[in-house]
Amino acid sequence: MAGLNCGVTVALLGVLLLGAARLPRGVEAYEIALPPGSGISVLIKPGTPTLPVKVCYIIISTRRETKLSIKAGESRVFSFSCQNPENHFVIEIQKNIDCMSGPCPSGEVQLQPSTSVLPALNRTFVWDVKAHKSIGLELQFSLPRLRQVGPGESCPDGVTHDISGRLDATVVRIGTFCSNGTVSRIKMQEGVKMALHLPWFNNRNVSGFSITNRSSVKRLCIIESVFEGEGSATLMSANYPDGFPEDELMTWQFIVPAHLRASVSFLHFSVSNCVKKEERVEYYIPGSTTNPEVFKLEDKQPGNMAGNFNLSLQGCDQDAQNPGILRLQFQVLVQRPQNESNKTYVVDLSNERAMSLTIEPRSNKPSTDSVPGCFVCLDPWTCSTNLTLTPGSKHKISFLCDDLTRLWINAEKNITCTDHRYCHRKSYSLQVPGYILQLPVQLHDFSWKLLVPKDSLSLALVPAQKLQQHTHERACNASFSYLLASAVPGQDLRFGFFCSGGSIEQIRVKQNISVTLRTFAPSFQQEASRQNLTVSFIPHFKEDGVFTVTPDRKSKVYLRTPNWDRGLPSLTSVSWNISVPHDQVACLTFLKERTGVVCQTGRAFMIIQEQRSHAEEIFSLEEEVLPKPSFRHHSFWVNISNCSPVSGKQLDLLFWVSLTPRTTDLTVIILTVVGGGALLLFALGLIICFVKKNKKKKISKGPAVGIYNGNINTHMPMQPKKFQKRRKDNDSHVYAVIDDTMVYGHLLQDSSGSFLQPEVATYQPFQGPMGDCPPSPPPTCSRAPTAKLTTDEPSPGSPPESESEPYTFSHPKDTNISNGNTDIPLLDTHKPTEPGE
């Protein structure tokens, strides 16, 4: 301090009077006198005017000037021609300090002349110190220290520090700084140029820094940043945003309390074209056994560092023709370690071959300078805001974050089948692994890509709990949902979102698909046991998607076509297999009367097919009105096949199914009972007449002697079955037609005296498959040809009889009785037409 004041302050106080003098007639005048040899010069010059302005001049004696220069050893008295000179002029005070010919002064730097005797103008104090390369100069800043700002940024109080260094004859800009920061010292060699900018209304009368002589720092500069508690600092390389000097070294020293943790993040950087060496950053980290830790600028930078550490930026020899630009802007975040930072979590991907896991910030919660950062650490110092773990290894991670809800996890896994002979009928469980659920960060997405050989296999998805499709009418409100979408390149097909608690038992898709489990609430961790989806590789089929639905008896089932927001893709066919319990009736309802689709090529169809009767209803979705609400007593198919629609006239369809208990009309029951009774009486009448007629004929031939024989079979002789039983199942009794010969056993003898054994055809339940394939057109399902009916087995493919048929009768055979007149059939015995004839 004594060195700086010697020969300057004494001379100013003892030789010259620095002050302002009031001249007569109310004109305010200023007098500035600079001592000789002080190295101080003053320049008053026009500043940037504020429009609109009036012309203002500097008055020296009787002259009007627009500029005033005062050198060491000179004195000037002047005034201004306007009342607001701060709007017109600025003043620069520069002090040159030469350390080349002698020792450099050290100590606190004074503002000379004092601001109290200068006119109230925007002021800039400049200290230009020149020194040898072997001499290091240290600028030390008092509290509240400095904060570096980027080009174009302004300081809140208007007080700005511009600091530059020297490389031979080249001036290198170290940076621009405001007050209230962490930068406490800057060390340089070959000299320094410090400019302090003060606004005209600021009465500051101290510089706020001191200069100290040091040994050579052997690099461009060293910036020291001190953290006394939690906080952050943004720093930049020299000449930022312009290029860092070629093959130079710049270092930042960070002083961090031992109980806090520091992390480094690169905000912006670019690299130059090197011909020699390599651009890099080096860290000296406390506790590291491999100091310096070398990183490329593209690498993730260290974090979770306790105590002091250094960071250095090293340039390279650049290509003279195309040098490029090396620049770096980075942030250092110092925060208190949370409980989670003391825990280590193991993520074991050693058995995975096609899986990746990423922990990253939530996109809807951007980090700001005022908010502490969230870091994921792969080892004690390798920390970053996002981390991707690769398969085949076991990873140990920890977290340095004050609020872990600002992070989430996204994972992806491929399940691929390359040989259909190996994969056929194999199943895989789609469950989030436990090592992900044990992490303290919420899972956002877990995607499975299911890949199968083209035209060889398809996929079936079966949930542990039946699924509900998300619609506006019935939205999913669970903590997670499944998003199903095609994984075929170039195919835009999204089946939709599905959550548990619905009526969908199975989803079959033709080819590659992506299944994404997406969470919506932290409660997923407690409900994770409910997520279990099983995928199976099944034989290939032609439909793009088939949904198996068993409606809930208490609520409606809402279903909609894929790609609801954008329309069903061209030439896509989707089917719903809807089961109706035997004691229920289903009501099928469509949301709107018309689809609005306009086909460019092809035609769009909807087919509704009863699975029991195979009756089909075909609707042209482009031309016809959709059916009104209809009741379905049996399980049925709904198939929708799209055309190539015109843009803007896409096909989308929403329908729902509701169940009601099946009821039987009392009138129908009464009519059935009365009709059955009348038919029975009529049959008995015919039998009695037939018996009387035969009796008369026997009597005419002579009296017959009846002898009881307990060994004979008195059952009615029966004819072979003449018609095919067609019902699949019926709980009603089976009857044989009552013949009069059953009453009169003596008539069962033939001409040879032997007795005829009766044959009665019994009912066989329907055993054939039903509802395995959706209706066609396209695609079609292959069926085996229907076998010819026999007298013992019903055809598996034959349709069942109408349920209104209460009984099944068997007809007697055409048997020649001895009298030749007892073979009169009671019903028509012509041969029924076989199915398909």
PDB file of N, CA and C in Angstrom, residues 122-209:
ATOM      1  N   ASN A 122     -20.547   9.484 -15.685  1.00  0.00           N
ATOM      2  CA  ASN A 122     -20.208   8.066 -15.685  1.00  0.00           C
ATOM      3  C   ASN A 122     -18.697   7.943 -15.760  1.00  0.00           C
ATOM      4  N   ARG A 123     -18.112   7.216 -14.785  1.00  0.00           N
ATOM      5  CA  ARG A 123     -16.660   7.217 -14.629  1.00  0.00           C
ATOM      6  C   ARG A 123     -16.083   5.831 -14.878  1.00  0.00           C
ATOM      7  N   THR A 124     -14.911   5.800 -15.457  1.00  0.00           N
ATOM      8  CA  THR A 124     -14.162   4.563 -15.654  1.00  0.00           C
ATOM      9  C   THR A 124     -12.745   4.779 -15.165  1.00  0.00           C
ATOM     10  N   PHE A 125     -12.357   3.989 -14.149  1.00  0.00           N
ATOM     11  CA  PHE A 125     -10.982   4.010 -13.650  1.00  0.00           C
ATOM     12  C   PHE A 125     -10.250   2.823 -14.268  1.00  0.00           C
ATOM     13  N   VAL A 126      -9.115   3.091 -14.872  1.00  0.00           N
ATOM     14  CA  VAL A 126      -8.337   2.047 -15.546  1.00  0.00           C
ATOM     15  C   VAL A 126      -6.946   2.003 -14.939  1.00  0.00           C
ATOM     16  N   TRP A 127      -6.539   0.776 -14.561  1.00  0.00           N
ATOM     17  CA  TRP A 127      -5.177   0.557 -14.092  1.00  0.00           C
ATOM     18  C   TRP A 127      -4.503  -0.389 -15.085  1.00  0.00           C
ATOM     19  N   ASP A 128      -3.459   0.088 -15.723  1.00  0.00           N
ATOM     20  CA  ASP A 128      -2.747  -0.694 -16.737  1.00  0.00           C
ATOM     21  C   ASP A 128      -1.347  -0.982 -16.218  1.00  0.00           C
ATOM     22  N   VAL A 129      -1.145  -2.285 -15.835  1.00  0.00           N
ATOM     23  CA  VAL A 129       0.123  -2.686 -15.234  1.00  0.00           C
ATOM     24  C   VAL A 129       0.881  -3.552 -16.237  1.00  0.00           C
ATOM     25  N   LYS A 130       2.119  -3.185 -16.537  1.00  0.00           N
ATOM     26  CA  LYS A 130       2.968  -3.946 -17.446  1.00  0.00           C
ATOM     27  C   LYS A 130       4.090  -4.580 -16.643  1.00  0.00           C
ATOM     28  N   ALA A 131       4.335  -5.890 -16.894  1.00  0.00           N
ATOM     29  CA  ALA A 131       5.350  -6.599 -16.112  1.00  0.00           C
ATOM     30  C   ALA A 131       5.991  -7.664 -16.987  1.00  0.00           C
ATOM     31  N   HIS A 132       7.110  -8.245 -16.531  1.00  0.00           N
ATOM     32  CA  HIS A 132       7.784  -9.336 -17.220  1.00  0.00           C
ATOM     33  C   HIS A 132       6.982 -10.637 -17.049  1.00  0.00           C
ATOM     34  N   LYS A 133       7.308 -11.572 -17.902  1.00  0.00           N
ATOM     35  CA  LYS A 133       6.642 -12.871 -17.797  1.00  0.00           C
ATOM     36  C   LYS A 133       7.001 -13.587 -16.504  1.00  0.00           C
ATOM     37  N   SER A 134       8.131 -13.259 -15.961  1.00  0.00           N
ATOM     38  CA  SER A 134       8.566 -13.930 -14.740  1.00  0.00           C
ATOM     39  C   SER A 134       7.902 -13.365 -13.496  1.00  0.00           C
ATOM     40  N   ILE A 135       7.146 -12.298 -13.679  1.00  0.00           N
ATOM     41  CA  ILE A 135       6.500 -11.664 -12.536  1.00  0.00           C
ATOM     42  C   ILE A 135       5.008 -11.983 -12.571  1.00  0.00           C
ATOM     43  N   GLY A 136       4.535 -12.485 -11.467  1.00  0.00           N
ATOM     44  CA  GLY A 136       3.110 -12.760 -11.347  1.00  0.00           C
ATOM     45  C   GLY A 136       2.424 -11.649 -10.570  1.00  0.00           C
ATOM     46  N   LEU A 137       1.258 -11.282 -11.029  1.00  0.00           N
ATOM     47  CA  LEU A 137       0.465 -10.251 -10.361  1.00  0.00           C
ATOM     48  C   LEU A 137      -0.850 -10.867  -9.902  1.00  0.00           C
ATOM     49  N   GLU A 138      -1.215 -10.512  -8.686  1.00  0.00           N
ATOM     50  CA  GLU A 138      -2.440 -11.075  -8.117  1.00  0.00           C
ATOM     51  C   GLU A 138      -3.393  -9.949  -7.750  1.00  0.00           C
ATOM     52  N   LEU A 139      -4.584  -9.989  -8.336  1.00  0.00           N
ATOM     53  CA  LEU A 139      -5.639  -9.058  -7.954  1.00  0.00           C
ATOM     54  C   LEU A 139      -6.490  -9.732  -6.890  1.00  0.00           C
ATOM     55  N   GLN A 140      -6.591  -9.082  -5.734  1.00  0.00           N
ATOM     56  CA  GLN A 140      -7.348  -9.652  -4.627  1.00  0.00           C
ATOM     57  C   GLN A 140      -8.532  -8.738  -4.346  1.00  0.00           C
ATOM     58  N   PHE A 141      -9.741  -9.347  -4.356  1.00  0.00           N
ATOM     59  CA  PHE A 141     -10.952  -8.551  -4.239  1.00  0.00           C
ATOM     60  C   PHE A 141     -11.563  -8.731  -2.856  1.00  0.00           C
ATOM     61  N   SER A 142     -11.965  -7.609  -2.288  1.00  0.00           N
ATOM     62  CA  SER A 142     -12.587  -7.652  -0.969  1.00  0.00           C
ATOM     63  C   SER A 142     -14.052  -8.045  -1.126  1.00  0.00           C
ATOM     64  N   LEU A 143     -14.690  -8.307   0.003  1.00  0.00           N
ATOM     65  CA  LEU A 143     -16.106  -8.653  -0.030  1.00  0.00           C
ATOM     66  C   LEU A 143     -16.912  -7.513  -0.643  1.00  0.00           C
ATOM     67  N   PRO A 144     -17.935  -7.813  -1.385  1.00  0.00           N
ATOM     68  CA  PRO A 144     -18.594  -9.109  -1.555  1.00  0.00           C
ATOM     69  C   PRO A 144     -18.079  -9.915  -2.734  1.00  0.00           C
ATOM     70  N   ARG A 145     -16.832  -9.785  -3.094  1.00  0.00           N
ATOM     71  CA  ARG A 145     -16.211 -10.538  -4.183  1.00  0.00           C
ATOM     72  C   ARG A 145     -16.908 -10.256  -5.518  1.00  0.00           C
ATOM     73  N   LEU A 146     -16.521 -11.049  -6.541  1.00  0.00           N
ATOM     74  CA  LEU A 146     -17.006 -10.766  -7.891  1.00  0.00           C
ATOM     75  C   LEU A 146     -17.761 -11.968  -8.469  1.00  0.00           C
ATOM     76  N   ARG A 147     -18.600 -11.638  -9.429  1.00  0.00           N
ATOM     77  CA  ARG A 147     -19.392 -12.654 -10.138  1.00  0.00           C
ATOM     78  C   ARG A 147     -19.235 -12.415 -11.632  1.00  0.00           C
ATOM     79  N   GLN A 148     -18.783 -13.451 -12.351  1.00  0.00           N
ATOM     80  CA  GLN A 148     -18.555 -13.285 -13.785  1.00  0.00           C
ATOM     81  C   GLN A 148     -19.887 -13.317 -14.534  1.00  0.00           C
ATOM     82  N   VAL A 149     -19.986 -12.437 -15.529  1.00  0.00           N
ATOM     83  CA  VAL A 149     -21.186 -12.372 -16.370  1.00  0.00           C
ATOM     84  C   VAL A 149     -20.759 -12.487 -17.815  1.00  0.00           C
ATOM     85  N   GLY A 150     -21.701 -12.905 -18.643  1.00  0.00           N
ATOM     86  CA  GLY A 150     -21.422 -13.073 -20.056  1.00  0.00           C
ATOM     87  C   GLY A 150     -21.451 -11.761 -20.814  1.00  0.00           C
ATOM     88  N   PRO A 151     -20.981 -11.767 -22.042  1.00  0.00           N
ATOM     89  CA  PRO A 151     -20.994 -10.557 -22.867  1.00  0.00           C
ATOM     90  C   PRO A 151     -22.419 -10.029 -23.037  1.00  0.00           C
ATOM     91  N   GLY A 152     -22.556  -8.728 -22.895  1.00  0.00           N
ATOM     92  CA  GLY A 152     -23.870  -8.119 -23.053  1.00  0.00           C
ATOM     93  C   GLY A 152     -24.684  -8.065 -21.787  1.00  0.00           C
ATOM     94  N   GLU A 153     -24.276  -8.796 -20.746  1.00  0.00           N
ATOM     95  CA  GLU A 153     -25.010  -8.745 -19.482  1.00  0.00           C
ATOM     96  C   GLU A 153     -24.598  -7.507 -18.699  1.00  0.00           C
ATOM     97  N   SER A 154     -25.548  -6.975 -17.953  1.00  0.00           N
ATOM     98  CA  SER A 154     -25.289  -5.795 -17.141  1.00  0.00           C
ATOM     99  C   SER A 154     -25.376  -6.146 -15.672  1.00  0.00           C
ATOM    100  N   CYS A 155     -24.787  -5.311 -14.851  1.00  0.00           N
ATOM    101  CA  CYS A 155     -24.795  -5.537 -13.410  1.00  0.00           C
ATOM    102  C   CYS A 155     -25.932  -4.741 -12.781  1.00  0.00           C
ATOM    103  N   PRO A 156     -26.594  -5.293 -11.767  1.00  0.00           N
ATOM    104  CA  PRO A 156     -27.749  -4.613 -11.170  1.00  0.00           C
ATOM    105  C   PRO A 156     -27.428  -3.226 -10.631  1.00  0.00           C
ATOM    106  N   ASP A 157     -26.256  -3.042 -10.004  1.00  0.00           N
ATOM    107  CA  ASP A 157     -25.917  -1.740  -9.432  1.00  0.00           C
ATOM    108  C   ASP A 157     -25.147  -0.855 -10.394  1.00  0.00           C
ATOM    109  N   GLY A 158     -24.889  -1.345 -11.616  1.00  0.00           N
ATOM    110  CA  GLY A 158     -24.170  -0.545 -12.604  1.00  0.00           C
ATOM    111  C   GLY A 158     -22.669  -0.549 -12.436  1.00  0.00           C
ATOM    112  N   VAL A 159     -22.148  -1.225 -11.403  1.00  0.00           N
ATOM    113  CA  VAL A 159     -20.699  -1.273 -11.159  1.00  0.00           C
ATOM    114  C   VAL A 159     -20.137  -2.511 -11.850  1.00  0.00           C
ATOM    115  N   THR A 160     -19.192  -2.300 -12.784  1.00  0.00           N
ATOM    116  CA  THR A 160     -18.676  -3.392 -13.597  1.00  0.00           C
ATOM    117  C   THR A 160     -17.159  -3.401 -13.555  1.00  0.00           C
ATOM    118  N   HIS A 161     -16.600  -4.642 -13.516  1.00  0.00           N
ATOM    119  CA  HIS A 161     -15.153  -4.822 -13.555  1.00  0.00           C
ATOM    120  C   HIS A 161     -14.784  -5.557 -14.839  1.00  0.00           C
ATOM    121  N   ASP A 162     -13.971  -4.951 -15.682  1.00  0.00           N
ATOM    122  CA  ASP A 162     -13.424  -5.603 -16.875  1.00  0.00           C
ATOM    123  C   ASP A 162     -11.953  -5.889 -16.623  1.00  0.00           C
ATOM    124  N   ILE A 163     -11.574  -7.177 -16.731  1.00  0.00           N
ATOM    125  CA  ILE A 163     -10.206  -7.582 -16.424  1.00  0.00           C
ATOM    126  C   ILE A 163      -9.605  -8.234 -17.656  1.00  0.00           C
ATOM    127  N   SER A 164      -8.404  -7.812 -18.020  1.00  0.00           N
ATOM    128  CA  SER A 164      -7.700  -8.350 -19.187  1.00  0.00           C
ATOM    129  C   SER A 164      -6.265  -8.672 -18.804  1.00  0.00           C
ATOM    130  N   GLY A 165      -5.657  -9.587 -19.565  1.00  0.00           N
ATOM    131  CA  GLY A 165      -4.239  -9.916 -19.382  1.00  0.00           C
ATOM    132  C   GLY A 165      -3.488  -9.688 -20.673  1.00  0.00           C
ATOM    133  N   ARG A 166      -2.209 -10.091 -20.666  1.00  0.00           N
ATOM    134  CA  ARG A 166      -1.374  -9.885 -21.847  1.00  0.00           C
ATOM    135  C   ARG A 166      -0.657 -11.175 -22.222  1.00  0.00           C
ATOM    136  N   LEU A 167      -0.602 -11.386 -23.520  1.00  0.00           N
ATOM    137  CA  LEU A 167       0.272 -12.394 -24.096  1.00  0.00           C
ATOM    138  C   LEU A 167       1.140 -11.676 -25.118  1.00  0.00           C
ATOM    139  N   ASP A 168       2.357 -11.356 -24.693  1.00  0.00           N
ATOM    140  CA  ASP A 168       3.241 -10.513 -25.506  1.00  0.00           C
ATOM    141  C   ASP A 168       2.529  -9.190 -25.778  1.00  0.00           C
ATOM    142  N   ALA A 169       2.268  -8.900 -27.024  1.00  0.00           N
ATOM    143  CA  ALA A 169       1.618  -7.624 -27.342  1.00  0.00           C
ATOM    144  C   ALA A 169       0.102  -7.759 -27.470  1.00  0.00           C
ATOM    145  N   THR A 170      -0.422  -8.941 -27.242  1.00  0.00           N
ATOM    146  CA  THR A 170      -1.849  -9.174 -27.428  1.00  0.00           C
ATOM    147  C   THR A 170      -2.569  -9.068 -26.097  1.00  0.00           C
ATOM    148  N   VAL A 171      -3.672  -8.342 -26.117  1.00  0.00           N
ATOM    149  CA  VAL A 171      -4.511  -8.214 -24.931  1.00  0.00           C
ATOM    150  C   VAL A 171      -5.536  -9.349 -24.937  1.00  0.00           C
ATOM    151  N   VAL A 172      -5.631 -10.056 -23.829  1.00  0.00           N
ATOM    152  CA  VAL A 172      -6.562 -11.173 -23.683  1.00  0.00           C
ATOM    153  C   VAL A 172      -7.588 -10.796 -22.620  1.00  0.00           C
ATOM    154  N   ARG A 173      -8.869 -10.874 -22.985  1.00  0.00           N
ATOM    155  CA  ARG A 173      -9.935 -10.502 -22.051  1.00  0.00           C
ATOM    156  C   ARG A 173     -10.220 -11.681 -21.119  1.00  0.00           C
ATOM    157  N   ILE A 174      -9.987 -11.466 -19.853  1.00  0.00           N
ATOM    158  CA  ILE A 174     -10.246 -12.521 -18.869  1.00  0.00           C
ATOM    159  C   ILE A 174     -11.731 -12.631 -18.593  1.00  0.00           C
ATOM    160  N   GLY A 175     -12.405 -11.501 -18.467  1.00  0.00           N
ATOM    161  CA  GLY A 175     -13.843 -11.556 -18.255  1.00  0.00           C
ATOM    162  C   GLY A 175     -14.394 -10.266 -17.696  1.00  0.00           C
ATOM    163  N   THR A 176     -15.713 -10.212 -17.648  1.00  0.00           N
ATOM    164  CA  THR A 176     -16.454  -9.094 -17.073  1.00  0.00           C
ATOM    165  C   THR A 176     -17.128  -9.586 -15.804  1.00  0.00           C
ATOM    166  N   PHE A 177     -17.050  -8.769 -14.727  1.00  0.00           N
ATOM    167  CA  PHE A 177     -17.503  -9.216 -13.427  1.00  0.00           C
ATOM    168  C   PHE A 177     -18.380  -8.151 -12.777  1.00  0.00           C
ATOM    169  N   CYS A 178     -19.359  -8.633 -12.019  1.00  0.00           N
ATOM    170  CA  CYS A 178     -20.196  -7.781 -11.174  1.00  0.00           C
ATOM    171  C   CYS A 178     -19.862  -8.062  -9.713  1.00  0.00           C
ATOM    172  N   SER A 179     -20.544  -7.374  -8.845  1.00  0.00           N
ATOM    173  CA  SER A 179     -20.359  -7.605  -7.411  1.00  0.00           C
ATOM    174  C   SER A 179     -21.203  -8.797  -6.965  1.00  0.00           C
ATOM    175  N   ASN A 180     -20.979  -9.196  -5.700  1.00  0.00           N
ATOM    176  CA  ASN A 180     -21.755 -10.270  -5.072  1.00  0.00           C
ATOM    177  C   ASN A 180     -21.548 -11.609  -5.777  1.00  0.00           C
ATOM    178  N   GLY A 181     -20.339 -12.140  -5.714  1.00  0.00           N
ATOM    179  CA  GLY A 181     -20.028 -13.413  -6.322  1.00  0.00           C
ATOM    180  C   GLY A 181     -19.082 -14.216  -5.471  1.00  0.00           C
ATOM    181  N   THR A 182     -18.344 -15.114  -6.138  1.00  0.00           N
ATOM    182  CA  THR A 182     -17.435 -16.016  -5.436  1.00  0.00           C
ATOM    183  C   THR A 182     -15.968 -15.784  -5.816  1.00  0.00           C
ATOM    184  N   VAL A 183     -15.697 -14.989  -6.858  1.00  0.00           N
ATOM    185  CA  VAL A 183     -14.321 -14.790  -7.329  1.00  0.00           C
ATOM    186  C   VAL A 183     -13.595 -13.876  -6.354  1.00  0.00           C
ATOM    187  N   SER A 184     -12.570 -14.413  -5.732  1.00  0.00           N
ATOM    188  CA  SER A 184     -11.833 -13.655  -4.714  1.00  0.00           C
ATOM    189  C   SER A 184     -10.472 -13.188  -5.209  1.00  0.00           C
ATOM    190  N   ARG A 185      -9.831 -13.941  -6.104  1.00  0.00           N
ATOM    191  CA  ARG A 185      -8.500 -13.558  -6.587  1.00  0.00           C
ATOM    192  C   ARG A 185      -8.335 -13.961  -8.041  1.00  0.00           C
ATOM    193  N   ILE A 186      -7.523 -13.190  -8.775  1.00  0.00           N
ATOM    194  CA  ILE A 186      -7.132 -13.516 -10.141  1.00  0.00           C
ATOM    195  C   ILE A 186      -5.629 -13.290 -10.246  1.00  0.00           C
ATOM    196  N   LYS A 187      -4.927 -14.357 -10.677  1.00  0.00           N
ATOM    197  CA  LYS A 187      -3.473 -14.288 -10.792  1.00  0.00           C
ATOM    198  C   LYS A 187      -3.087 -14.319 -12.266  1.00  0.00           C
ATOM    199  N   MET A 188      -2.183 -13.415 -12.652  1.00  0.00           N
ATOM    200  CA  MET A 188      -1.745 -13.335 -14.042  1.00  0.00           C
ATOM    201  C   MET A 188      -0.258 -13.026 -14.092  1.00  0.00           C
ATOM    202  N   GLN A 189       0.272 -13.130 -15.306  1.00  0.00           N
ATOM    203  CA  GLN A 189       1.652 -12.718 -15.547  1.00  0.00           C
ATOM    204  C   GLN A 189       1.694 -11.876 -16.829  1.00  0.00           C
ATOM    205  N   GLU A 190       2.786 -11.145 -17.008  1.00  0.00           N
ATOM    206  CA  GLU A 190       2.967 -10.223 -18.126  1.00  0.00           C
ATOM    207  C   GLU A 190       2.082  -8.998 -18.022  1.00  0.00           C
ATOM    208  N   GLY A 191       1.520  -8.750 -16.852  1.00  0.00           N
ATOM    209  CA  GLY A 191       0.743  -7.533 -16.674  1.00  0.00           C
ATOM    210  C   GLY A 191      -0.744  -7.785 -16.639  1.00  0.00           C
ATOM    211  N   VAL A 192      -1.447  -6.718 -16.264  1.00  0.00           N
ATOM    212  CA  VAL A 192      -2.893  -6.808 -16.122  1.00  0.00           C
ATOM    213  C   VAL A 192      -3.486  -5.433 -16.407  1.00  0.00           C
ATOM    214  N   LYS A 193      -4.693  -5.466 -16.934  1.00  0.00           N
ATOM    215  CA  LYS A 193      -5.429  -4.233 -17.156  1.00  0.00           C
ATOM    216  C   LYS A 193      -6.785  -4.374 -16.498  1.00  0.00           C
ATOM    217  N   MET A 194      -7.020  -3.476 -15.527  1.00  0.00           N
ATOM    218  CA  MET A 194      -8.244  -3.540 -14.742  1.00  0.00           C
ATOM    219  C   MET A 194      -9.036  -2.262 -14.965  1.00  0.00           C
ATOM    220  N   ALA A 195     -10.315  -2.400 -15.360  1.00  0.00           N
ATOM    221  CA  ALA A 195     -11.174  -1.232 -15.580  1.00  0.00           C
ATOM    222  C   ALA A 195     -12.375  -1.335 -14.657  1.00  0.00           C
ATOM    223  N   LEU A 196     -12.602  -0.264 -13.858  1.00  0.00           N
ATOM    224  CA  LEU A 196     -13.734  -0.186 -12.943  1.00  0.00           C
ATOM    225  C   LEU A 196     -14.694   0.872 -13.467  1.00  0.00           C
ATOM    226  N   HIS A 197     -15.923   0.454 -13.808  1.00  0.00           N
ATOM    227  CA  HIS A 197     -16.938   1.360 -14.345  1.00  0.00           C
ATOM    228  C   HIS A 197     -17.937   1.702 -13.239  1.00  0.00           C
ATOM    229  N   LEU A 198     -18.084   3.023 -12.963  1.00  0.00           N
ATOM    230  CA  LEU A 198     -19.004   3.497 -11.940  1.00  0.00           C
ATOM    231  C   LEU A 198     -20.033   4.421 -12.584  1.00  0.00           C
ATOM    232  N   PRO A 199     -21.310   4.257 -12.275  1.00  0.00           N
ATOM    233  CA  PRO A 199     -22.312   5.179 -12.803  1.00  0.00           C
ATOM    234  C   PRO A 199     -22.202   6.551 -12.135  1.00  0.00           C
ATOM    235  N   TRP A 200     -22.714   7.570 -12.781  1.00  0.00           N
ATOM    236  CA  TRP A 200     -22.538   8.947 -12.307  1.00  0.00           C
ATOM    237  C   TRP A 200     -23.147   9.187 -10.927  1.00  0.00           C
ATOM    238  N   PHE A 201     -24.140   8.391 -10.545  1.00  0.00           N
ATOM    239  CA  PHE A 201     -24.805   8.599  -9.254  1.00  0.00           C
ATOM    240  C   PHE A 201     -24.150   7.810  -8.134  1.00  0.00           C
ATOM    241  N   ASN A 202     -23.161   6.965  -8.443  1.00  0.00           N
ATOM    242  CA  ASN A 202     -22.502   6.153  -7.418  1.00  0.00           C
ATOM    243  C   ASN A 202     -21.373   6.978  -6.784  1.00  0.00           C
ATOM    244  N   ASN A 203     -21.401   7.075  -5.473  1.00  0.00           N
ATOM    245  CA  ASN A 203     -20.402   7.870  -4.734  1.00  0.00           C
ATOM    246  C   ASN A 203     -19.279   7.012  -4.181  1.00  0.00           C
ATOM    247  N   ARG A 204     -19.077   5.872  -4.740  1.00  0.00           N
ATOM    248  CA  ARG A 204     -18.020   4.979  -4.251  1.00  0.00           C
ATOM    249  C   ARG A 204     -16.668   5.671  -4.346  1.00  0.00           C
ATOM    250  N   ASN A 205     -15.883   5.534  -3.272  1.00  0.00           N
ATOM    251  CA  ASN A 205     -14.573   6.195  -3.239  1.00  0.00           C
ATOM    252  C   ASN A 205     -13.425   5.236  -2.962  1.00  0.00           C
ATOM    253  N   VAL A 206     -13.709   3.896  -3.087  1.00  0.00           N
ATOM    254  CA  VAL A 206     -12.642   2.899  -2.943  1.00  0.00           C
ATOM    255  C   VAL A 206     -12.683   1.982  -4.162  1.00  0.00           C
ATOM    256  N   SER A 207     -11.540   1.420  -4.518  1.00  0.00           N
ATOM    257  CA  SER A 207     -11.476   0.548  -5.690  1.00  0.00           C
ATOM    258  C   SER A 207     -12.028  -0.839  -5.387  1.00  0.00           C
ATOM    259  N   GLY A 208     -11.831  -1.353  -4.155  1.00  0.00           N
ATOM    260  CA  GLY A 208     -12.329  -2.661  -3.775  1.00  0.00           C
ATOM    261  C   GLY A 208     -11.374  -3.796  -4.074  1.00  0.00           C
ATOM    262  N   PHE A 209     -10.132  -3.492  -4.462  1.00  0.00           N
ATOM    263  CA  PHE A 209      -9.175  -4.565  -4.715  1.00  0.00           C
ATOM    264  C   PHE A 209      -7.777  -4.072  -4.408  1.00  0.00           C
TER     265      PHE A 209
END
